[in-house]
Coordinates of C-alpha atoms and ligand atoms in Angstrom, one line a residue:
X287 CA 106.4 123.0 55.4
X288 CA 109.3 123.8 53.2
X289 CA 111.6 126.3 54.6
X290 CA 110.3 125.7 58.3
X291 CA 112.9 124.0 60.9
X292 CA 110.8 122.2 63.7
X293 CA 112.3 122.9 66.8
X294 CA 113.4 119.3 68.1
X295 CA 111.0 119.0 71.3
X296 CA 107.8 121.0 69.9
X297 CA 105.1 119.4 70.0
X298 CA 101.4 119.3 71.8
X299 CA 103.1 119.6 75.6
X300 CA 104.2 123.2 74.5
X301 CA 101.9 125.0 76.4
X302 CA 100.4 122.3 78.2
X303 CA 100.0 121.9 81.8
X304 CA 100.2 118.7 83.4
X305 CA 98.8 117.0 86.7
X306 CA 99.9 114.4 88.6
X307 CA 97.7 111.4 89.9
X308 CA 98.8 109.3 92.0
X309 CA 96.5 106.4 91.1
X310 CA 96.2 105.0 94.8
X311 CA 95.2 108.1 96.7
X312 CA 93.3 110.2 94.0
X313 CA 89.7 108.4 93.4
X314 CA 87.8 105.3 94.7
X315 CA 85.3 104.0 92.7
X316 CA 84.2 100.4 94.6
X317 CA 85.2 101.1 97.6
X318 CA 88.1 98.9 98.3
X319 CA 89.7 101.8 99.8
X320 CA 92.5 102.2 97.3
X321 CA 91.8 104.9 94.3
X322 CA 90.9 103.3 90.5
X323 CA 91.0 104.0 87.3
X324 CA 87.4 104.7 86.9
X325 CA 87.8 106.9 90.1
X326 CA 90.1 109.0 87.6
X327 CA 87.6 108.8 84.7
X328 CA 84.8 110.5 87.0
X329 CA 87.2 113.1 87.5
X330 CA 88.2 114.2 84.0
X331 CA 85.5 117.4 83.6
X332 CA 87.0 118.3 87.3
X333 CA 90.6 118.3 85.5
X334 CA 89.2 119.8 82.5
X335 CA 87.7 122.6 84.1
X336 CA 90.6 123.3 86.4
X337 CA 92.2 124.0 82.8
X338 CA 94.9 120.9 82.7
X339 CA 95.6 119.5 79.4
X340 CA 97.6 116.5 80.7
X341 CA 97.6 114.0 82.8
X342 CA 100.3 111.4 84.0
X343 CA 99.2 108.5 85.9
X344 CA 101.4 106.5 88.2
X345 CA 101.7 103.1 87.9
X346 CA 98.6 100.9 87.7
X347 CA 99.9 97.9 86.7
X348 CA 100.3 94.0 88.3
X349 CA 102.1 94.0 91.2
X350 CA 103.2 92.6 94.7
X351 CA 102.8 96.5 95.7
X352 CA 106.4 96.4 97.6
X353 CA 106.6 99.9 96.5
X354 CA 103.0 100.7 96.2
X355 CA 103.1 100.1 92.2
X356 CA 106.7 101.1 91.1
X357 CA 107.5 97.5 91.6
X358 CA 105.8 96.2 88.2
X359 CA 105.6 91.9 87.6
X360 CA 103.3 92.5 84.6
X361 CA 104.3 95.8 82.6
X362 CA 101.2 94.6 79.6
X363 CA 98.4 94.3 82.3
X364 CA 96.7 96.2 84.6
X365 CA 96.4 95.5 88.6
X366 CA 92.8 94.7 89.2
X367 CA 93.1 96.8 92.6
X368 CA 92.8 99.5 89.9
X369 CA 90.4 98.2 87.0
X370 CA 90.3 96.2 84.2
X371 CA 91.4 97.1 80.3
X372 CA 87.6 97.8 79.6
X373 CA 88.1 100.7 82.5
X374 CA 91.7 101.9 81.1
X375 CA 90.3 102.2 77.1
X376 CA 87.1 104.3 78.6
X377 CA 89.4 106.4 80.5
X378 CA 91.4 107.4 77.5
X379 CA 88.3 107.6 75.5
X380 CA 87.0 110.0 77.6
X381 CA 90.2 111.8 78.5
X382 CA 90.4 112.5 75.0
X383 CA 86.7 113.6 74.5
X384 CA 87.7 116.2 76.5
X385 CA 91.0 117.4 75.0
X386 CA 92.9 115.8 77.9
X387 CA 95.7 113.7 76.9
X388 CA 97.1 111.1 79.6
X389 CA 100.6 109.8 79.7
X390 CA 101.2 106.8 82.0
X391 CA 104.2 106.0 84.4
X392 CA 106.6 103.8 82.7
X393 CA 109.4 101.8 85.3
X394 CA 112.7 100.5 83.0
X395 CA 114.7 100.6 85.5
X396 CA 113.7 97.6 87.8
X397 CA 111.3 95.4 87.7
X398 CA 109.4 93.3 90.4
X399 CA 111.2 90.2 92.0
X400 CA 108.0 88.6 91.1
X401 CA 108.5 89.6 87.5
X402 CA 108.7 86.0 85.8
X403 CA 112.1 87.5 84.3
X404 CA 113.4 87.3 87.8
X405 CA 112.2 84.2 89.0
X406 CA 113.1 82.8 85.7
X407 CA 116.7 84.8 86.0
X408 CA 117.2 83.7 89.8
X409 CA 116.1 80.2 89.1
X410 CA 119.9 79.3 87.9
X411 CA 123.0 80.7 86.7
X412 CA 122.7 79.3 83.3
X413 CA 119.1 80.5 83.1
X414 CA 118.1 82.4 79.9
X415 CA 117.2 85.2 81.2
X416 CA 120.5 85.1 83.9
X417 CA 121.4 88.2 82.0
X418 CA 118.4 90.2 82.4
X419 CA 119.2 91.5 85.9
X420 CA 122.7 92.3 87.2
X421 CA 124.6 89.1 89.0
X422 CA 127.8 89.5 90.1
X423 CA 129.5 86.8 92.6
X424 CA 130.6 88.1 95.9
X425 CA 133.8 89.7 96.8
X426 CA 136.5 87.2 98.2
X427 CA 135.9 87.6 101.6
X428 CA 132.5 87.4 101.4
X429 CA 130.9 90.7 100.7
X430 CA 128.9 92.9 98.3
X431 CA 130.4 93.3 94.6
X432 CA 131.0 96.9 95.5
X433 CA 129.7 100.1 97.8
X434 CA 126.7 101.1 96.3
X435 CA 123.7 102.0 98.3
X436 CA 120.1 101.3 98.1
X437 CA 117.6 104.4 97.6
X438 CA 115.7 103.1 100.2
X439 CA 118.7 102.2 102.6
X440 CA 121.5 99.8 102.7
X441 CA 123.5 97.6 99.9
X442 CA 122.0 97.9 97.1
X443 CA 123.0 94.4 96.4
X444 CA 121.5 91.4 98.0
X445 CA 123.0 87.6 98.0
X446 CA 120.7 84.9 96.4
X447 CA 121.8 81.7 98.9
X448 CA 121.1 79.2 96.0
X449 CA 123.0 80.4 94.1
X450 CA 125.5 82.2 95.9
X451 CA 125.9 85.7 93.7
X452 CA 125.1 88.8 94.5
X453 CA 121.7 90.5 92.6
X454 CA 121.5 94.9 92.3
X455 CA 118.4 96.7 93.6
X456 CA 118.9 100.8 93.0
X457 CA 115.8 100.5 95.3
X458 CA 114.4 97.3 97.5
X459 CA 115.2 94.0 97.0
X460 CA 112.3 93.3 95.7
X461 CA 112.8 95.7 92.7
X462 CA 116.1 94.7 91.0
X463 CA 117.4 96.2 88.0
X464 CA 117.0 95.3 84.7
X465 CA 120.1 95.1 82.9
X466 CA 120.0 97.6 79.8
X467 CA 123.3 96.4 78.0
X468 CA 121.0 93.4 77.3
X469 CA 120.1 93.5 73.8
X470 CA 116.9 91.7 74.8
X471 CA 116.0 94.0 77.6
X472 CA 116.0 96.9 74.9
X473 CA 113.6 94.8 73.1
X474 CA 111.3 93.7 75.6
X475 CA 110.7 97.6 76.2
X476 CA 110.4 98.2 72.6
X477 CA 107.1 96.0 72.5
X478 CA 105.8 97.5 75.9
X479 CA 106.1 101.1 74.4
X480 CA 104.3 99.7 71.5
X481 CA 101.9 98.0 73.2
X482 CA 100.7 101.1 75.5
X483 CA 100.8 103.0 72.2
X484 CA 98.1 100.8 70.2
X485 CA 95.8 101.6 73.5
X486 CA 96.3 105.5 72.6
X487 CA 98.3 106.9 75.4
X488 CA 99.9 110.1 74.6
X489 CA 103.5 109.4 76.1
X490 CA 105.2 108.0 79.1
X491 CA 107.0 109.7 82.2
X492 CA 109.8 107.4 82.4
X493 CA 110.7 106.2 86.3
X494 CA 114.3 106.7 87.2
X495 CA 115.7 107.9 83.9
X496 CA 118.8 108.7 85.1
X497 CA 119.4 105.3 86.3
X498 CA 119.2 102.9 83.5
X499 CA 122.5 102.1 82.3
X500 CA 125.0 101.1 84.9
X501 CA 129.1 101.5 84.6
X502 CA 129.4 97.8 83.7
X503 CA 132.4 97.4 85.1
X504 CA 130.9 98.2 88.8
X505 CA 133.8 100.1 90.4
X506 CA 133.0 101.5 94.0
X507 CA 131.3 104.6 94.1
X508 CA 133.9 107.7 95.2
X509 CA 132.6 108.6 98.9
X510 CA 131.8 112.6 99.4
X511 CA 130.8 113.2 102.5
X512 CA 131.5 111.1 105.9
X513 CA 128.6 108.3 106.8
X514 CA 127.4 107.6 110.0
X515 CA 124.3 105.4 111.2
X516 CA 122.5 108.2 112.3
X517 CA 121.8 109.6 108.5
X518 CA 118.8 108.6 106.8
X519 CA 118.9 106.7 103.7
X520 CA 118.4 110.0 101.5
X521 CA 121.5 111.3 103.3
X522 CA 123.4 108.1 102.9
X523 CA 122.8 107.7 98.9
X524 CA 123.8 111.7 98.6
X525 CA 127.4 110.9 100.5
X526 CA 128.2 109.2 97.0
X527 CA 129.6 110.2 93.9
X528 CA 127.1 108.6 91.8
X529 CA 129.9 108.2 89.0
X530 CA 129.2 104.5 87.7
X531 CA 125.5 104.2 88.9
X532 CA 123.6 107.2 87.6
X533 CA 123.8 109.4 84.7
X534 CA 125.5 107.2 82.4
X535 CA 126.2 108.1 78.6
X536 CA 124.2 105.0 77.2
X537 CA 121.0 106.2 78.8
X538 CA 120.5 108.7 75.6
X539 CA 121.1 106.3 73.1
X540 CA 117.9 104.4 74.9
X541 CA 115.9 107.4 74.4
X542 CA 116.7 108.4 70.9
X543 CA 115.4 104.9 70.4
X544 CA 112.4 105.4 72.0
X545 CA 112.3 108.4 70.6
X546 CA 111.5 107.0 67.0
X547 CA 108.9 104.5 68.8
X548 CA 106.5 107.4 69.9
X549 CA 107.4 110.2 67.2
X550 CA 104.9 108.4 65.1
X551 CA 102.3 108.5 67.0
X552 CA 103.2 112.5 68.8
X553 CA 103.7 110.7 72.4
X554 CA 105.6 112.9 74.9
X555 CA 108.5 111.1 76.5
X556 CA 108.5 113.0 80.0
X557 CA 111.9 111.9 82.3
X558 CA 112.0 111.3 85.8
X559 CA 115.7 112.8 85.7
X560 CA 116.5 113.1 89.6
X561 CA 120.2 113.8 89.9
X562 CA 121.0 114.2 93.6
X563 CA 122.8 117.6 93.1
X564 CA 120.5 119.2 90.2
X565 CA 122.6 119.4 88.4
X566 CA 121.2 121.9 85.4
X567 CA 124.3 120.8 82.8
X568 CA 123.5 117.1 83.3
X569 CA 119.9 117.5 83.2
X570 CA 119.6 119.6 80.2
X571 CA 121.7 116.5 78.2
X572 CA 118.2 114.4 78.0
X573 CA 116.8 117.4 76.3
X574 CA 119.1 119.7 75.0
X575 CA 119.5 117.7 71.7
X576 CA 116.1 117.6 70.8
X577 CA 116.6 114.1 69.8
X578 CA 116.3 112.2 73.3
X579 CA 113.9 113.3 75.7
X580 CA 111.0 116.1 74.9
X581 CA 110.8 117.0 78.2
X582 CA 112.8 116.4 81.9
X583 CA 111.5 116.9 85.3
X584 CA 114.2 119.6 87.7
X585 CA 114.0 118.4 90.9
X586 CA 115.9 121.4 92.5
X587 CA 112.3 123.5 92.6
X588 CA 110.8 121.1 95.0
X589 CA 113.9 121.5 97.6
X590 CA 114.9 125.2 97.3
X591 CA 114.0 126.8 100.7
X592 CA 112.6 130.5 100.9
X593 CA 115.4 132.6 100.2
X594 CA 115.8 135.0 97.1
X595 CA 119.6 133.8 96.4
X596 CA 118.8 129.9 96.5
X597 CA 115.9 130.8 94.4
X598 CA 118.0 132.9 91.8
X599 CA 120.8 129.8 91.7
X600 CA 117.9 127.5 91.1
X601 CA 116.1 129.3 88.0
X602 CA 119.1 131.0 86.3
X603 CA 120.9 128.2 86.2
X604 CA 118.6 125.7 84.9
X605 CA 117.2 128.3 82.5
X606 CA 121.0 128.9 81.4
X607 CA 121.6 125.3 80.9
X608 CA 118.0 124.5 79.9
X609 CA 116.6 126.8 77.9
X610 CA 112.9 125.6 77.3
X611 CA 112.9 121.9 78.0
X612 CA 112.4 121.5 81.5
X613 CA 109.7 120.4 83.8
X614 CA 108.4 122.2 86.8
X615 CA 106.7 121.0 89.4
X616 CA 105.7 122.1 93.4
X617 CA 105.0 118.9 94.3
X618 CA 105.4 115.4 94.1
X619 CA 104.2 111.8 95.5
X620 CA 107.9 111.6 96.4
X621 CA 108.4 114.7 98.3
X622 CA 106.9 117.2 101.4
X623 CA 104.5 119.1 99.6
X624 CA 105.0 122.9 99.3
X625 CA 103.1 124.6 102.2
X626 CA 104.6 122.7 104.5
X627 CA 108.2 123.0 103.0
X628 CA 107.7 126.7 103.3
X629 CA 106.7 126.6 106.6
X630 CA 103.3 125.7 107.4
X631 CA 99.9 126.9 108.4
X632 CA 98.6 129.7 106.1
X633 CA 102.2 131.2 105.5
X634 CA 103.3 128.0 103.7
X635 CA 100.3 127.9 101.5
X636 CA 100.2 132.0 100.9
X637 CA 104.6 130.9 99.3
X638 CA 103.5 127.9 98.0
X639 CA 100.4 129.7 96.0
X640 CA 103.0 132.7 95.6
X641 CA 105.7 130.5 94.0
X642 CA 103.2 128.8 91.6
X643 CA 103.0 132.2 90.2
X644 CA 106.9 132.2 89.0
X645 CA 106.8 128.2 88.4
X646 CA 104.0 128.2 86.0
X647 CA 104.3 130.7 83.6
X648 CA 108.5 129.6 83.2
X649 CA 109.2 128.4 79.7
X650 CA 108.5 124.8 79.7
X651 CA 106.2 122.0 81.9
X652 CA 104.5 122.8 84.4
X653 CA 102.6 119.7 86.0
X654 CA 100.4 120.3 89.5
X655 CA 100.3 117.3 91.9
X656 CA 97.1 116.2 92.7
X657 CA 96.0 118.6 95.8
X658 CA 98.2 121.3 94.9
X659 CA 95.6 123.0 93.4
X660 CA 93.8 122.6 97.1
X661 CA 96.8 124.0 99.6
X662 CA 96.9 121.2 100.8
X663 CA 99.7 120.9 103.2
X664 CA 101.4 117.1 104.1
X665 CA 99.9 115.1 106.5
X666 CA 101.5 113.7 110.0
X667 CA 100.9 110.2 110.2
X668 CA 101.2 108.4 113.4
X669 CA 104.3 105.7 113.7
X670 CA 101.8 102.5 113.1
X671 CA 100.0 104.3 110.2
X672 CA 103.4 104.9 108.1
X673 CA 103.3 102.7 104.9
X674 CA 105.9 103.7 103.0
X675 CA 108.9 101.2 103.0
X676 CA 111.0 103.8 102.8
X677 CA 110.1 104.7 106.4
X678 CA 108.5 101.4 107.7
X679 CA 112.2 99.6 106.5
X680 CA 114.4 102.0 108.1
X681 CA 115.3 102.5 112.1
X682 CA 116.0 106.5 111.0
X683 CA 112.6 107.7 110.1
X684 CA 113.0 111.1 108.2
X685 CA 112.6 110.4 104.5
X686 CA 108.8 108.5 104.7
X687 CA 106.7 109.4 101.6
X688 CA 103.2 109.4 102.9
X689 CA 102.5 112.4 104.0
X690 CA 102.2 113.9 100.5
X691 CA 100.8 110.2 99.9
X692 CA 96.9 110.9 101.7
X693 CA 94.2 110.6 99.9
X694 CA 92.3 113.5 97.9
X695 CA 89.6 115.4 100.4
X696 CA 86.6 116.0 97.5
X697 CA 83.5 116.5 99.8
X698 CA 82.9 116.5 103.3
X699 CA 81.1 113.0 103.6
X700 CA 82.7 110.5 105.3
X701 CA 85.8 109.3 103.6
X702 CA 85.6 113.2 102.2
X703 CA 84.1 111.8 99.0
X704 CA 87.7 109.5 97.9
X705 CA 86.0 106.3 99.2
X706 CA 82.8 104.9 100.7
X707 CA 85.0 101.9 102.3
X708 CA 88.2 102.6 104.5
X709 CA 91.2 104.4 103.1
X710 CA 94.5 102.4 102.2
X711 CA 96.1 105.0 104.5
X712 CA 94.6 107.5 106.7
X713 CA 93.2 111.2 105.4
X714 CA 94.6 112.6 108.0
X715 CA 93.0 115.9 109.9
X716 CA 91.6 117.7 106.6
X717 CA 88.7 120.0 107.2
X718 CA 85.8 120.8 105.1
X719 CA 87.4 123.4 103.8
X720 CA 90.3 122.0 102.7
X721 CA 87.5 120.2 99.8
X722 CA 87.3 120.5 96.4
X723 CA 83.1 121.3 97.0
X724 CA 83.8 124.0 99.3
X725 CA 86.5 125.5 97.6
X726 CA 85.0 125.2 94.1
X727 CA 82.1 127.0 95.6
X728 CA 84.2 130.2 97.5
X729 CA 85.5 132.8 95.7
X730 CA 89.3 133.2 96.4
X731 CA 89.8 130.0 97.2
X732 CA 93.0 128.4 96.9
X733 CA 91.0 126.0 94.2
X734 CA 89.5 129.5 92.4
X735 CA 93.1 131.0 92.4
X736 CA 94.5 128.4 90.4
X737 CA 92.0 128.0 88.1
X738 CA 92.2 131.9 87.6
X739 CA 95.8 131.6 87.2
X740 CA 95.8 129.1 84.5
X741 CA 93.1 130.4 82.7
X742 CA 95.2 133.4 82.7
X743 CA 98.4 131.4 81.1
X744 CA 96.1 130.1 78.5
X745 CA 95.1 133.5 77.5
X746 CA 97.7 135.6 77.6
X747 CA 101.0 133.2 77.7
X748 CA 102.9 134.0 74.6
X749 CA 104.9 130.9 74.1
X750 CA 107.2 131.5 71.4
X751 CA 108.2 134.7 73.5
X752 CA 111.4 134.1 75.3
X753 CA 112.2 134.7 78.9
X754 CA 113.8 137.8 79.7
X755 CA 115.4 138.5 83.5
X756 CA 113.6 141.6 84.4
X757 CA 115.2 141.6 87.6
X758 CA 118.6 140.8 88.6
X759 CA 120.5 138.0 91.1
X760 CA 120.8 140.7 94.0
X761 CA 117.5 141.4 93.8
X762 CA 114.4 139.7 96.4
X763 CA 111.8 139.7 93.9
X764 CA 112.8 137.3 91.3
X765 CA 110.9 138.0 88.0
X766 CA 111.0 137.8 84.4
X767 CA 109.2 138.7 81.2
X768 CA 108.0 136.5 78.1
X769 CA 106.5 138.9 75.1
X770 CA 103.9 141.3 76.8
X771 CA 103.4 139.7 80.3
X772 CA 105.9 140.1 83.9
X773 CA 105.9 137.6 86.6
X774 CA 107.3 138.5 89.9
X775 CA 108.1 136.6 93.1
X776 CA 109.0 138.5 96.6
X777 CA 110.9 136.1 98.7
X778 CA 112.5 139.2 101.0
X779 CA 110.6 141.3 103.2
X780 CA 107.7 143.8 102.3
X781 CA 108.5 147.0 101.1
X782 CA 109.9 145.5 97.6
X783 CA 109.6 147.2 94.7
X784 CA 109.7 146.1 91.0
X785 CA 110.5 149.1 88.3
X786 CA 108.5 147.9 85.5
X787 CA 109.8 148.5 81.7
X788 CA 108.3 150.9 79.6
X789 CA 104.0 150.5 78.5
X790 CA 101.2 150.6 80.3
X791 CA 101.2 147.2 82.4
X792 CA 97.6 145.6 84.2
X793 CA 97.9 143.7 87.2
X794 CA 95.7 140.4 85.9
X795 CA 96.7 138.5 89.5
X796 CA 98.4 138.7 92.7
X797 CA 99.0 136.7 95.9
X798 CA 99.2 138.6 99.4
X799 CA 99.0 142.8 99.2
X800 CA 100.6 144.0 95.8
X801 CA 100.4 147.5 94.9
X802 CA 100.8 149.1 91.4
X803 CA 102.0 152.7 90.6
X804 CA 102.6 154.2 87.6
X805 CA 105.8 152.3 87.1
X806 CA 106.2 150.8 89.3
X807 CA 104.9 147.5 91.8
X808 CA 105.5 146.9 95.6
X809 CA 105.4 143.9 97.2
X810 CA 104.4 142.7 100.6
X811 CA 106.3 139.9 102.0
X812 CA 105.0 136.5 100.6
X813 CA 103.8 138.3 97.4
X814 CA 103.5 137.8 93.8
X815 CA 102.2 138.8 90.8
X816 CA 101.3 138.6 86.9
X817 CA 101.0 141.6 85.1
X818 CA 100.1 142.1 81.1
X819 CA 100.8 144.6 78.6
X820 CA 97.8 146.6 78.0
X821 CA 97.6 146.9 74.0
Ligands
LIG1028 C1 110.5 107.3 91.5 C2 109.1 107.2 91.9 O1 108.5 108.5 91.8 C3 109.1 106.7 93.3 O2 107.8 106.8 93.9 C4 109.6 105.3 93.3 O3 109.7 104.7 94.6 C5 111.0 105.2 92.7 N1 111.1 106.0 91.5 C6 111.4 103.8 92.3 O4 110.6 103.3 91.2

């Protein structure tokens, strides 16, 4: 329309909330143990009625499974593990049926060893596709190109004997990076994106999107902290300045190209941005210029502990530097999940349930991770049921991913309704009422909750309203405002109390014992609320 700026990033995703599966743990359909694509299919009026509009699905594509899918050798196929094309177009047929949109998991950053680019690449130095991956020969006396680490723990360079260089791997060895000064790599992704786009999917969330382009020069990493061989590999990795590694300028220009790939067709390019410090000013780049990215994920939600000044540094500043672009999310297939970060047993899932209340009405992405929705805390996995290379490759075992990794209790049959066969890892000790029947059927269940609480941002969310503070940085309830609805968050003790602004205010939803005056709300410990302008 003439006369009408559109704001760089609008588009379908305003509003929206998204949900994480994680393909492998979510539904089983034949009973191989490992979750499908129909398995998600038979799920969609679940989704639907939970009042998601979005779904991203982790990767389902060929794959040696070194990294349980993030390891891709095909990225134009599908894994049979998970289903065929036949299962993938129903599951977007449906999807959309039923106004959900799906946006699939999309890795640039490394591919598979097993990826014939890489067994063509390591096949000889004058290969054709040599300059696909990163070679570099070996230092004189011997040693790695230069000191950067592994994600997953040590080098992250690894010596091909034949041919005596030196390949990079951000992650295992058997996921090396794709080289993205490569004209040709650029153009390789080009058809992917296109590809997935003729099959209808409504975006991508793009795997390490902070990592892509590399410093080409490859100086050593500046070292920040001290290293000793009693940190884990998470610790190691954050002891470097990842100043020629991660975050470089080029990646943008690879997304404003992308971003002409999927404007066409109203896909939502959705970044993995995971910057070891949070950074809020280096995030917001991806997005800030409504050209690159629509939307990136802040990491510094899912680590901030329970305490009302690490909570205030955590949303101020990303909401400074960030204004409306950012993603928000409790969980993650890569992370503790929320209950037990926040303690445990029914006090970590009263927080967790708590926090969701500030996290999903925030201007911007919300997206649940599958089980959220449940309270589902991690699981503790005995030593020999780890899978995980992140723990099963390292001798310090801290940073393993599957606890958050277990599969999706739905009923209490055996194999709680996720599989008929045996499960790729164990379910761990859920109980029947940590199911989606039960919980579906009890009112004030952590399932009923959420579904009241985003029924209640669909209703009353006013999205072009912008946030306003309504408390301030020394206070413990941390709340804010958007158009003619307050939510609040008490992470200091009970006794709290919120003055609210002029009007007549209704409390439409509250975790643990709120109380509201005339103008005024108290909080319990562990307590938080929405409240709406009564018109
Ligand atoms: C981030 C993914 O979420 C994680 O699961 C994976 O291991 C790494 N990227 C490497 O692809």
């Amino acid at each position: 329309m003439e006369g009408v700026i559109k704001k760089g990033n609008a588009g379908w995703w305003d509003g929206s909330v998204g949900y994480e599966i994680y393909i492998r743990s979510f539904a089983d359909s034949d009973g191989d143990g490992v979750g499908d694509l129909p398995g998600i299919t038979g799920k969609l009026e679940y989704l639907s009625w939970l009042g998601i509009d979005l779904v991203w699905i982790t990767p389902f594509y060929p794959s040696p499974m070194a990294d349980f899918g993030y390891d891709v050798s095909d990225y134009c196929g599908i894994d049979s593990l998970f289903g065929s094309f036949e299962d993938f177009d129903q599951l977007i047929q449906e999807a959309h049926k039923q106004g959900l949109r799906v946006i699939i998991d999309l890795v640039p950053n490394h591919s598979s060893s097993a990826h014939p680019w890489f067994e063509s690449s390591r096949s000889s130095v004058d290969d054709e596709y040599r300059g696909y991956y990163h070679w570099r020969d070996p230092t004189t006396d011997g040693k790695p190109p230069n000191n950067w680490v592994s994600h997953f723990g040590g080098s992250a360079w690894t010596l091909d004997e034949e041919s005596g260089q030196y390949y990079l791997h951000l992650f295992l060895p058997e996921q090396p990076d794709l080289n993205w000064n490569n004209p040709r790599v650029i153009q390789e992704f080009d058809e992917i994106i296109k590809f997935w786009l003729s099959r209808d999917v409504d975006g991508f969330r793009i795997d390490v999107a902070q990592g892509l382009t590399k410093n080409m020069l490859m100086p050593d990493n500046p070292i920040r902290f001290q290293i000793n061989k009693n940190m884990s590999p998470r610790q190691v990795f954050a002891s470097f300045d990842h100043r020629y590694d991660l975050d470089q300028a080029g990646n943008l220009e690879i997304f404003r190209r992308w971003r002409n790939l999927v404007d066409p067709h109203d896909a939502l390019l959705l970044g993995e941005v995971y910057l070891r410090d949070n950074d809020p000013n280096r995030v917001s780049r991806y997005v800030s210029s409504g050209d690159a990215l629509h939307r990136a994920f802040y990491f510094a939600p899912m680590h901030v502990p329970w305490d009302p000044q690490s909570m205030w540094d955590t949303f101020r500043d990303a909401l400074d530097a960030a204004p409306e672009d950012l993603s928000w999310a409790l969980s993650s297939h890569d992370d503790p999940r929320a209950p037990t970060r926040f303690g445990g047993g029914e006090e970590g899932k009263q927080r967790a349930l708590a926090y969701s209340v500030l996290l999903f009405f925030l201007p911007g992405l919300p997206v649940i991770f599958q089980g959220d929705e449940l309270g589902l805390p991690s699981i503790e996995l005995e030593l020999e049921e780890l899978a995980d290379p992140v723990a099963t490759r390292n001798a310090v075992e801290t940073d393993g991913r599957d606890g958050a990794r277990t599969p999706i209790p739905w009923d209490s049959s055996s194999g709680f309704g996720f599989t008929h066969g045996t499960p790729w890892i164990p379910i761990g000790n859920r109980s029947e009422k940590d199911t989606v029947e039960y919980q579906q059927k009890t009112q004030g269940s952590w399932l009923m909750q959420y579904q009241t609480l985003l029924q209640i941002r669909k209703d009353n969310l006013e999205l072009d309203s912008p946030l306003r503070w309504v408390t301030a940085r020394d206070s413990d309830v941390i709340s804010f405002s958007r158009g003619g609805l307050i939510s609040a968050l008490n992470v200091g003790v009970s006794g709290q109390i919120l003055s609210l602004p002029n009007g007549q205010w209704e409390l439409a939803f509250h975790v643990g014992e709120v109380v509201l005056n005339d103008r005024s709300v108290v909080f319990a410990e562990n307590s938080a609320a929405i409240l709406i302008l009564a018109s």
